[in-house]
């Protein structure tokens, strides 16, 4: 099995549309989707994110990182939440993504494989430490 992250992205325009939606139905639709993934044994994590106005961006394009509090002005895409699935293939992850109860202008789910320690040189001291940390955290 391989882990994939479904990254929920939207736009300012889509965010405005979301505010007009019935929150009770959004929660119910998302709950049903999560339950389907739990029943299939593929969901390992998932979280929604608070509004960008509550966040900050740390920009590393200069020698000293620059912190900008949200909101960040005009945004073309916002990272709104994620699911992590443990599935047999990218195609299976894409199939789950297509079932997500999302809609609206600019709303997208990006499907990305999550690196595991097996993707890195095994003789590296930090990879060895990573393996131990994962055991300690119960995330191996």
PDB file of N, CA, C and O in Angstrom, residues 70-140:
ATOM      1  N   UNK A  70      -2.126  36.349   7.830  1.00  0.00           N
ATOM      2  CA  UNK A  70      -3.262  36.267   6.929  1.00  0.00           C
ATOM      3  C   UNK A  70      -4.272  37.347   7.265  1.00  0.00           C
ATOM      4  O   UNK A  70      -4.215  37.931   8.339  1.00  0.00           O
ATOM      5  N   UNK A  71      -5.210  37.677   6.392  1.00  0.00           N
ATOM      6  CA  UNK A  71      -5.274  37.123   5.032  1.00  0.00           C
ATOM      7  C   UNK A  71      -4.130  37.660   4.194  1.00  0.00           C
ATOM      8  O   UNK A  71      -3.511  38.655   4.538  1.00  0.00           O
ATOM      9  N   UNK A  72      -3.873  36.988   3.098  1.00  0.00           N
ATOM     10  CA  UNK A  72      -2.674  37.247   2.317  1.00  0.00           C
ATOM     11  C   UNK A  72      -2.926  38.094   1.085  1.00  0.00           C
ATOM     12  O   UNK A  72      -2.177  38.037   0.143  1.00  0.00           O
ATOM     13  N   UNK A  73      -3.969  38.871   1.059  1.00  0.00           N
ATOM     14  CA  UNK A  73      -4.304  39.621  -0.147  1.00  0.00           C
ATOM     15  C   UNK A  73      -4.986  38.694  -1.128  1.00  0.00           C
ATOM     16  O   UNK A  73      -5.575  37.696  -0.751  1.00  0.00           O
ATOM     17  N   UNK A  74      -4.899  39.008  -2.389  1.00  0.00           N
ATOM     18  CA  UNK A  74      -5.529  38.156  -3.406  1.00  0.00           C
ATOM     19  C   UNK A  74      -4.790  36.824  -3.484  1.00  0.00           C
ATOM     20  O   UNK A  74      -3.576  36.772  -3.609  1.00  0.00           O
ATOM     21  N   UNK A  75      -5.553  35.761  -3.395  1.00  0.00           N
ATOM     22  CA  UNK A  75      -4.948  34.436  -3.488  1.00  0.00           C
ATOM     23  C   UNK A  75      -5.554  33.713  -4.679  1.00  0.00           C
ATOM     24  O   UNK A  75      -6.767  33.742  -4.890  1.00  0.00           O
ATOM     25  N   UNK A  76      -4.705  33.082  -5.448  1.00  0.00           N
ATOM     26  CA  UNK A  76      -5.198  32.310  -6.589  1.00  0.00           C
ATOM     27  C   UNK A  76      -5.643  30.934  -6.127  1.00  0.00           C
ATOM     28  O   UNK A  76      -6.569  30.369  -6.670  1.00  0.00           O
ATOM     29  N   UNK A  77      -4.957  30.384  -5.110  1.00  0.00           N
ATOM     30  CA  UNK A  77      -5.347  29.089  -4.561  1.00  0.00           C
ATOM     31  C   UNK A  77      -5.076  29.073  -3.068  1.00  0.00           C
ATOM     32  O   UNK A  77      -4.045  29.543  -2.609  1.00  0.00           O
ATOM     33  N   UNK A  78      -6.020  28.518  -2.333  1.00  0.00           N
ATOM     34  CA  UNK A  78      -5.883  28.345  -0.898  1.00  0.00           C
ATOM     35  C   UNK A  78      -5.845  26.859  -0.587  1.00  0.00           C
ATOM     36  O   UNK A  78      -6.590  26.073  -1.168  1.00  0.00           O
ATOM     37  N   UNK A  79      -5.008  26.469   0.347  1.00  0.00           N
ATOM     38  CA  UNK A  79      -4.945  25.102   0.826  1.00  0.00           C
ATOM     39  C   UNK A  79      -5.960  25.029   1.968  1.00  0.00           C
ATOM     40  O   UNK A  79      -5.787  25.672   2.997  1.00  0.00           O
ATOM     41  N   UNK A  80      -7.041  24.272   1.781  1.00  0.00           N
ATOM     42  CA  UNK A  80      -8.152  24.284   2.729  1.00  0.00           C
ATOM     43  C   UNK A  80      -8.249  23.057   3.620  1.00  0.00           C
ATOM     44  O   UNK A  80      -9.017  23.044   4.564  1.00  0.00           O
ATOM     45  N   UNK A  81      -7.538  22.004   3.299  1.00  0.00           N
ATOM     46  CA  UNK A  81      -7.611  20.795   4.096  1.00  0.00           C
ATOM     47  C   UNK A  81      -7.009  19.637   3.333  1.00  0.00           C
ATOM     48  O   UNK A  81      -6.504  19.803   2.216  1.00  0.00           O
ATOM     49  N   UNK A  82      -7.065  18.458   3.953  1.00  0.00           N
ATOM     50  CA  UNK A  82      -6.449  17.299   3.306  1.00  0.00           C
ATOM     51  C   UNK A  82      -7.023  15.997   3.845  1.00  0.00           C
ATOM     52  O   UNK A  82      -7.620  15.959   4.921  1.00  0.00           O
ATOM     53  N   UNK A  83      -6.837  14.966   3.080  1.00  0.00           N
ATOM     54  CA  UNK A  83      -7.050  13.590   3.509  1.00  0.00           C
ATOM     55  C   UNK A  83      -5.777  12.830   3.167  1.00  0.00           C
ATOM     56  O   UNK A  83      -5.138  13.113   2.152  1.00  0.00           O
ATOM     57  N   UNK A  84      -5.395  11.870   3.986  1.00  0.00           N
ATOM     58  CA  UNK A  84      -4.298  10.965   3.649  1.00  0.00           C
ATOM     59  C   UNK A  84      -4.890   9.570   3.546  1.00  0.00           C
ATOM     60  O   UNK A  84      -5.549   9.085   4.476  1.00  0.00           O
ATOM     61  N   UNK A  85      -4.688   8.973   2.382  1.00  0.00           N
ATOM     62  CA  UNK A  85      -5.215   7.640   2.100  1.00  0.00           C
ATOM     63  C   UNK A  85      -4.066   6.659   1.957  1.00  0.00           C
ATOM     64  O   UNK A  85      -2.999   7.009   1.458  1.00  0.00           O
ATOM     65  N   UNK A  86      -4.296   5.430   2.358  1.00  0.00           N
ATOM     66  CA  UNK A  86      -3.336   4.351   2.152  1.00  0.00           C
ATOM     67  C   UNK A  86      -3.988   3.399   1.165  1.00  0.00           C
ATOM     68  O   UNK A  86      -4.889   2.638   1.534  1.00  0.00           O
ATOM     69  N   UNK A  87      -3.572   3.494  -0.089  1.00  0.00           N
ATOM     70  CA  UNK A  87      -4.231   2.763  -1.175  1.00  0.00           C
ATOM     71  C   UNK A  87      -3.204   2.005  -2.011  1.00  0.00           C
ATOM     72  O   UNK A  87      -2.001   2.179  -1.844  1.00  0.00           O
ATOM     73  N   UNK A  88      -3.699   1.194  -2.930  1.00  0.00           N
ATOM     74  CA  UNK A  88      -2.832   0.366  -3.747  1.00  0.00           C
ATOM     75  C   UNK A  88      -2.182   1.071  -4.919  1.00  0.00           C
ATOM     76  O   UNK A  88      -1.190   0.579  -5.458  1.00  0.00           O
ATOM     77  N   UNK A  89      -2.717   2.231  -5.329  1.00  0.00           N
ATOM     78  CA  UNK A  89      -2.171   2.884  -6.516  1.00  0.00           C
ATOM     79  C   UNK A  89      -2.632   4.337  -6.592  1.00  0.00           C
ATOM     80  O   UNK A  89      -3.596   4.734  -5.928  1.00  0.00           O
ATOM     81  N   UNK A  90      -1.951   5.086  -7.441  1.00  0.00           N
ATOM     82  CA  UNK A  90      -2.357   6.463  -7.713  1.00  0.00           C
ATOM     83  C   UNK A  90      -3.762   6.482  -8.302  1.00  0.00           C
ATOM     84  O   UNK A  90      -4.573   7.339  -7.953  1.00  0.00           O
ATOM     85  N   UNK A  91      -4.051   5.513  -9.154  1.00  0.00           N
ATOM     86  CA  UNK A  91      -5.368   5.458  -9.783  1.00  0.00           C
ATOM     87  C   UNK A  91      -6.474   5.295  -8.734  1.00  0.00           C
ATOM     88  O   UNK A  91      -7.541   5.921  -8.834  1.00  0.00           O
ATOM     89  N   UNK A  92      -6.215   4.469  -7.729  1.00  0.00           N
ATOM     90  CA  UNK A  92      -7.208   4.290  -6.665  1.00  0.00           C
ATOM     91  C   UNK A  92      -7.381   5.592  -5.876  1.00  0.00           C
ATOM     92  O   UNK A  92      -8.502   5.973  -5.533  1.00  0.00           O
ATOM     93  N   UNK A  93      -6.279   6.283  -5.603  1.00  0.00           N
ATOM     94  CA  UNK A  93      -6.363   7.569  -4.907  1.00  0.00           C
ATOM     95  C   UNK A  93      -7.174   8.567  -5.721  1.00  0.00           C
ATOM     96  O   UNK A  93      -8.005   9.303  -5.184  1.00  0.00           O
ATOM     97  N   UNK A  94      -6.958   8.590  -7.031  1.00  0.00           N
ATOM     98  CA  UNK A  94      -7.705   9.494  -7.917  1.00  0.00           C
ATOM     99  C   UNK A  94      -9.197   9.136  -7.887  1.00  0.00           C
ATOM    100  O   UNK A  94     -10.056  10.028  -7.853  1.00  0.00           O
ATOM    101  N   UNK A  95      -9.510   7.860  -7.885  1.00  0.00           N
ATOM    102  CA  UNK A  95     -10.925   7.449  -7.828  1.00  0.00           C
ATOM    103  C   UNK A  95     -11.581   7.944  -6.547  1.00  0.00           C
ATOM    104  O   UNK A  95     -12.716   8.421  -6.576  1.00  0.00           O
ATOM    105  N   UNK A  96     -10.889   7.836  -5.414  1.00  0.00           N
ATOM    106  CA  UNK A  96     -11.428   8.372  -4.162  1.00  0.00           C
ATOM    107  C   UNK A  96     -11.569   9.893  -4.251  1.00  0.00           C
ATOM    108  O   UNK A  96     -12.570  10.456  -3.796  1.00  0.00           O
ATOM    109  N   UNK A  97     -10.593  10.568  -4.842  1.00  0.00           N
ATOM    110  CA  UNK A  97     -10.658  12.024  -4.977  1.00  0.00           C
ATOM    111  C   UNK A  97     -11.885  12.443  -5.786  1.00  0.00           C
ATOM    112  O   UNK A  97     -12.558  13.415  -5.445  1.00  0.00           O
ATOM    113  N   UNK A  98     -12.182  11.697  -6.830  1.00  0.00           N
ATOM    114  CA  UNK A  98     -13.331  12.039  -7.690  1.00  0.00           C
ATOM    115  C   UNK A  98     -14.656  11.923  -6.941  1.00  0.00           C
ATOM    116  O   UNK A  98     -15.640  12.545  -7.328  1.00  0.00           O
ATOM    117  N   UNK A  99     -14.699  11.164  -5.863  1.00  0.00           N
ATOM    118  CA  UNK A  99     -15.931  10.986  -5.079  1.00  0.00           C
ATOM    119  C   UNK A  99     -16.128  12.058  -4.011  1.00  0.00           C
ATOM    120  O   UNK A  99     -17.168  12.099  -3.360  1.00  0.00           O
ATOM    121  N   UNK A 100     -15.132  12.907  -3.803  1.00  0.00           N
ATOM    122  CA  UNK A 100     -15.213  13.922  -2.737  1.00  0.00           C
ATOM    123  C   UNK A 100     -16.418  14.830  -2.951  1.00  0.00           C
ATOM    124  O   UNK A 100     -16.709  15.219  -4.084  1.00  0.00           O
ATOM    125  N   UNK A 101     -17.099  15.184  -1.875  1.00  0.00           N
ATOM    126  CA  UNK A 101     -18.289  16.043  -1.989  1.00  0.00           C
ATOM    127  C   UNK A 101     -17.902  17.516  -2.082  1.00  0.00           C
ATOM    128  O   UNK A 101     -18.222  18.321  -1.214  1.00  0.00           O
ATOM    129  N   UNK A 102     -17.191  17.859  -3.140  1.00  0.00           N
ATOM    130  CA  UNK A 102     -16.727  19.227  -3.336  1.00  0.00           C
ATOM    131  C   UNK A 102     -17.320  19.795  -4.616  1.00  0.00           C
ATOM    132  O   UNK A 102     -17.600  19.057  -5.549  1.00  0.00           O
ATOM    133  N   UNK A 103     -17.459  21.100  -4.650  1.00  0.00           N
ATOM    134  CA  UNK A 103     -17.923  21.764  -5.874  1.00  0.00           C
ATOM    135  C   UNK A 103     -17.574  23.236  -5.764  1.00  0.00           C
ATOM    136  O   UNK A 103     -17.134  23.702  -4.727  1.00  0.00           O
ATOM    137  N   UNK A 104     -17.795  23.948  -6.840  1.00  0.00           N
ATOM    138  CA  UNK A 104     -17.584  25.387  -6.825  1.00  0.00           C
ATOM    139  C   UNK A 104     -16.423  25.806  -7.696  1.00  0.00           C
ATOM    140  O   UNK A 104     -15.545  25.010  -8.017  1.00  0.00           O
ATOM    141  N   UNK A 105     -16.413  27.085  -8.049  1.00  0.00           N
ATOM    142  CA  UNK A 105     -15.362  27.609  -8.920  1.00  0.00           C
ATOM    143  C   UNK A 105     -13.986  27.487  -8.263  1.00  0.00           C
ATOM    144  O   UNK A 105     -13.805  27.842  -7.107  1.00  0.00           O
ATOM    145  N   UNK A 106     -13.043  26.945  -9.009  1.00  0.00           N
ATOM    146  CA  UNK A 106     -11.671  26.852  -8.546  1.00  0.00           C
ATOM    147  C   UNK A 106     -11.401  25.748  -7.533  1.00  0.00           C
ATOM    148  O   UNK A 106     -10.284  25.601  -7.075  1.00  0.00           O
ATOM    149  N   UNK A 107     -12.416  24.970  -7.173  1.00  0.00           N
ATOM    150  CA  UNK A 107     -12.226  23.906  -6.188  1.00  0.00           C
ATOM    151  C   UNK A 107     -11.538  22.724  -6.842  1.00  0.00           C
ATOM    152  O   UNK A 107     -11.977  22.239  -7.876  1.00  0.00           O
ATOM    153  N   UNK A 108     -10.450  22.276  -6.222  1.00  0.00           N
ATOM    154  CA  UNK A 108      -9.660  21.174  -6.775  1.00  0.00           C
ATOM    155  C   UNK A 108      -9.185  20.284  -5.641  1.00  0.00           C
ATOM    156  O   UNK A 108      -9.021  20.736  -4.512  1.00  0.00           O
ATOM    157  N   UNK A 109      -8.922  19.026  -5.970  1.00  0.00           N
ATOM    158  CA  UNK A 109      -8.222  18.120  -5.068  1.00  0.00           C
ATOM    159  C   UNK A 109      -6.953  17.680  -5.780  1.00  0.00           C
ATOM    160  O   UNK A 109      -7.014  17.058  -6.828  1.00  0.00           O
ATOM    161  N   UNK A 110      -5.825  18.043  -5.230  1.00  0.00           N
ATOM    162  CA  UNK A 110      -4.550  17.611  -5.788  1.00  0.00           C
ATOM    163  C   UNK A 110      -4.199  16.269  -5.149  1.00  0.00           C
ATOM    164  O   UNK A 110      -4.313  16.102  -3.934  1.00  0.00           O
ATOM    165  N   UNK A 111      -3.793  15.302  -5.953  1.00  0.00           N
ATOM    166  CA  UNK A 111      -3.432  13.974  -5.472  1.00  0.00           C
ATOM    167  C   UNK A 111      -1.918  13.840  -5.534  1.00  0.00           C
ATOM    168  O   UNK A 111      -1.333  13.929  -6.617  1.00  0.00           O
ATOM    169  N   UNK A 112      -1.281  13.654  -4.363  1.00  0.00           N
ATOM    170  CA  UNK A 112       0.178  13.569  -4.305  1.00  0.00           C
ATOM    171  C   UNK A 112       0.594  12.383  -3.465  1.00  0.00           C
ATOM    172  O   UNK A 112       0.046  12.162  -2.383  1.00  0.00           O
ATOM    173  N   UNK A 113       1.585  11.637  -3.942  1.00  0.00           N
ATOM    174  CA  UNK A 113       2.113  10.515  -3.175  1.00  0.00           C
ATOM    175  C   UNK A 113       2.909  11.063  -1.997  1.00  0.00           C
ATOM    176  O   UNK A 113       3.629  12.049  -2.115  1.00  0.00           O
ATOM    177  N   UNK A 114       2.767  10.430  -0.850  1.00  0.00           N
ATOM    178  CA  UNK A 114       3.513  10.799   0.351  1.00  0.00           C
ATOM    179  C   UNK A 114       4.780   9.946   0.385  1.00  0.00           C
ATOM    180  O   UNK A 114       4.706   8.721   0.300  1.00  0.00           O
ATOM    181  N   UNK A 115       5.926  10.583   0.498  1.00  0.00           N
ATOM    182  CA  UNK A 115       7.182   9.839   0.583  1.00  0.00           C
ATOM    183  C   UNK A 115       7.225   9.014   1.850  1.00  0.00           C
ATOM    184  O   UNK A 115       6.797   9.458   2.917  1.00  0.00           O
ATOM    185  N   UNK A 116       7.773   7.826   1.742  1.00  0.00           N
ATOM    186  CA  UNK A 116       8.071   6.999   2.898  1.00  0.00           C
ATOM    187  C   UNK A 116       9.574   6.934   3.070  1.00  0.00           C
ATOM    188  O   UNK A 116      10.331   7.304   2.169  1.00  0.00           O
ATOM    189  N   UNK A 117      10.022   6.427   4.208  1.00  0.00           N
ATOM    190  CA  UNK A 117      11.464   6.347   4.446  1.00  0.00           C
ATOM    191  C   UNK A 117      12.141   5.451   3.418  1.00  0.00           C
ATOM    192  O   UNK A 117      13.319   5.636   3.115  1.00  0.00           O
ATOM    193  N   UNK A 118      11.397   4.530   2.842  1.00  0.00           N
ATOM    194  CA  UNK A 118      11.975   3.631   1.827  1.00  0.00           C
ATOM    195  C   UNK A 118      12.379   4.369   0.551  1.00  0.00           C
ATOM    196  O   UNK A 118      13.121   3.832  -0.267  1.00  0.00           O
ATOM    197  N   UNK A 119      11.926   5.608   0.381  1.00  0.00           N
ATOM    198  CA  UNK A 119      12.258   6.393  -0.809  1.00  0.00           C
ATOM    199  C   UNK A 119      13.629   7.072  -0.722  1.00  0.00           C
ATOM    200  O   UNK A 119      14.056   7.711  -1.676  1.00  0.00           O
ATOM    201  N   UNK A 120      14.291   6.935   0.412  1.00  0.00           N
ATOM    202  CA  UNK A 120      15.548   7.643   0.636  1.00  0.00           C
ATOM    203  C   UNK A 120      16.681   6.658   0.889  1.00  0.00           C
ATOM    204  O   UNK A 120      16.440   5.497   1.216  1.00  0.00           O
ATOM    205  N   UNK A 121      17.937   7.122   0.769  1.00  0.00           N
ATOM    206  CA  UNK A 121      19.084   6.227   1.015  1.00  0.00           C
ATOM    207  C   UNK A 121      19.008   5.625   2.417  1.00  0.00           C
ATOM    208  O   UNK A 121      18.900   6.352   3.405  1.00  0.00           O
ATOM    209  N   UNK A 122      19.052   4.314   2.498  1.00  0.00           N
ATOM    210  CA  UNK A 122      18.879   3.637   3.774  1.00  0.00           C
ATOM    211  C   UNK A 122      20.098   3.716   4.677  1.00  0.00           C
ATOM    212  O   UNK A 122      20.001   3.436   5.868  1.00  0.00           O
ATOM    213  N   UNK A 123      21.240   4.090   4.133  1.00  0.00           N
ATOM    214  CA  UNK A 123      22.448   4.174   4.949  1.00  0.00           C
ATOM    215  C   UNK A 123      22.678   5.572   5.525  1.00  0.00           C
ATOM    216  O   UNK A 123      23.727   5.873   6.057  1.00  0.00           O
ATOM    217  N   UNK A 124      21.672   6.432   5.481  1.00  0.00           N
ATOM    218  CA  UNK A 124      21.769   7.796   5.987  1.00  0.00           C
ATOM    219  C   UNK A 124      21.350   7.824   7.460  1.00  0.00           C
ATOM    220  O   UNK A 124      20.307   7.277   7.822  1.00  0.00           O
ATOM    221  N   UNK A 125      22.149   8.477   8.302  1.00  0.00           N
ATOM    222  CA  UNK A 125      21.854   8.490   9.737  1.00  0.00           C
ATOM    223  C   UNK A 125      20.499   9.123  10.049  1.00  0.00           C
ATOM    224  O   UNK A 125      19.810   8.712  10.981  1.00  0.00           O
ATOM    225  N   UNK A 126      20.107  10.129   9.273  1.00  0.00           N
ATOM    226  CA  UNK A 126      18.826  10.788   9.532  1.00  0.00           C
ATOM    227  C   UNK A 126      17.653   9.913   9.114  1.00  0.00           C
ATOM    228  O   UNK A 126      16.585   9.966   9.736  1.00  0.00           O
ATOM    229  N   UNK A 127      17.834   9.105   8.113  1.00  0.00           N
ATOM    230  CA  UNK A 127      16.770   8.168   7.726  1.00  0.00           C
ATOM    231  C   UNK A 127      16.624   7.105   8.807  1.00  0.00           C
ATOM    232  O   UNK A 127      15.505   6.708   9.158  1.00  0.00           O
ATOM    233  N   UNK A 128      17.731   6.662   9.370  1.00  0.00           N
ATOM    234  CA  UNK A 128      17.669   5.708  10.485  1.00  0.00           C
ATOM    235  C   UNK A 128      16.927   6.322  11.670  1.00  0.00           C
ATOM    236  O   UNK A 128      16.094   5.670  12.301  1.00  0.00           O
ATOM    237  N   UNK A 129      17.221   7.590  11.972  1.00  0.00           N
ATOM    238  CA  UNK A 129      16.521   8.280  13.052  1.00  0.00           C
ATOM    239  C   UNK A 129      15.029   8.402  12.731  1.00  0.00           C
ATOM    240  O   UNK A 129      14.187   8.241  13.602  1.00  0.00           O
ATOM    241  N   UNK A 130      14.731   8.728  11.469  1.00  0.00           N
ATOM    242  CA  UNK A 130      13.332   8.851  11.042  1.00  0.00           C
ATOM    243  C   UNK A 130      12.582   7.553  11.293  1.00  0.00           C
ATOM    244  O   UNK A 130      11.443   7.552  11.764  1.00  0.00           O
ATOM    245  N   UNK A 131      13.192   6.419  10.985  1.00  0.00           N
ATOM    246  CA  UNK A 131      12.567   5.117  11.230  1.00  0.00           C
ATOM    247  C   UNK A 131      12.254   4.941  12.711  1.00  0.00           C
ATOM    248  O   UNK A 131      11.161   4.492  13.078  1.00  0.00           O
ATOM    249  N   UNK A 132      13.191   5.315  13.559  1.00  0.00           N
ATOM    250  CA  UNK A 132      12.988   5.197  15.008  1.00  0.00           C
ATOM    251  C   UNK A 132      11.888   6.142  15.486  1.00  0.00           C
ATOM    252  O   UNK A 132      11.057   5.776  16.316  1.00  0.00           O
ATOM    253  N   UNK A 133      11.899   7.374  14.967  1.00  0.00           N
ATOM    254  CA  UNK A 133      10.858   8.324  15.358  1.00  0.00           C
ATOM    255  C   UNK A 133       9.477   7.810  14.972  1.00  0.00           C
ATOM    256  O   UNK A 133       8.521   7.940  15.733  1.00  0.00           O
ATOM    257  N   UNK A 134       9.374   7.242  13.777  1.00  0.00           N
ATOM    258  CA  UNK A 134       8.086   6.703  13.334  1.00  0.00           C
ATOM    259  C   UNK A 134       7.622   5.574  14.245  1.00  0.00           C
ATOM    260  O   UNK A 134       6.436   5.438  14.522  1.00  0.00           O
ATOM    261  N   UNK A 135       8.555   4.737  14.703  1.00  0.00           N
ATOM    262  CA  UNK A 135       8.199   3.673  15.655  1.00  0.00           C
ATOM    263  C   UNK A 135       7.682   4.284  16.946  1.00  0.00           C
ATOM    264  O   UNK A 135       6.661   3.861  17.493  1.00  0.00           O
ATOM    265  N   UNK A 136       8.412   5.299  17.461  1.00  0.00           N
ATOM    266  CA  UNK A 136       8.005   5.965  18.699  1.00  0.00           C
ATOM    267  C   UNK A 136       6.618   6.600  18.567  1.00  0.00           C
ATOM    268  O   UNK A 136       5.825   6.572  19.512  1.00  0.00           O
ATOM    269  N   UNK A 137       6.351   7.190  17.411  1.00  0.00           N
ATOM    270  CA  UNK A 137       5.066   7.856  17.186  1.00  0.00           C
ATOM    271  C   UNK A 137       3.952   6.891  16.796  1.00  0.00           C
ATOM    272  O   UNK A 137       2.780   7.274  16.739  1.00  0.00           O
ATOM    273  N   UNK A 138       4.321   5.655  16.460  1.00  0.00           N
ATOM    274  CA  UNK A 138       3.317   4.688  16.010  1.00  0.00           C
ATOM    275  C   UNK A 138       2.846   4.952  14.596  1.00  0.00           C
ATOM    276  O   UNK A 138       1.729   4.591  14.233  1.00  0.00           O
ATOM    277  N   UNK A 139       3.697   5.580  13.789  1.00  0.00           N
ATOM    278  CA  UNK A 139       3.293   5.934  12.416  1.00  0.00           C
ATOM    279  C   UNK A 139       4.074   5.175  11.358  1.00  0.00           C
ATOM    280  O   UNK A 139       4.030   5.528  10.195  1.00  0.00           O
ATOM    281  N   UNK A 140       4.794   4.135  11.766  1.00  0.00           N
ATOM    282  CA  UNK A 140       5.629   3.388  10.810  1.00  0.00           C
ATOM    283  C   UNK A 140       4.793   2.637   9.812  1.00  0.00           C
ATOM    284  O   UNK A 140       3.684   2.344   9.936  1.00  0.00           O
TER     285      UNK A 140
END
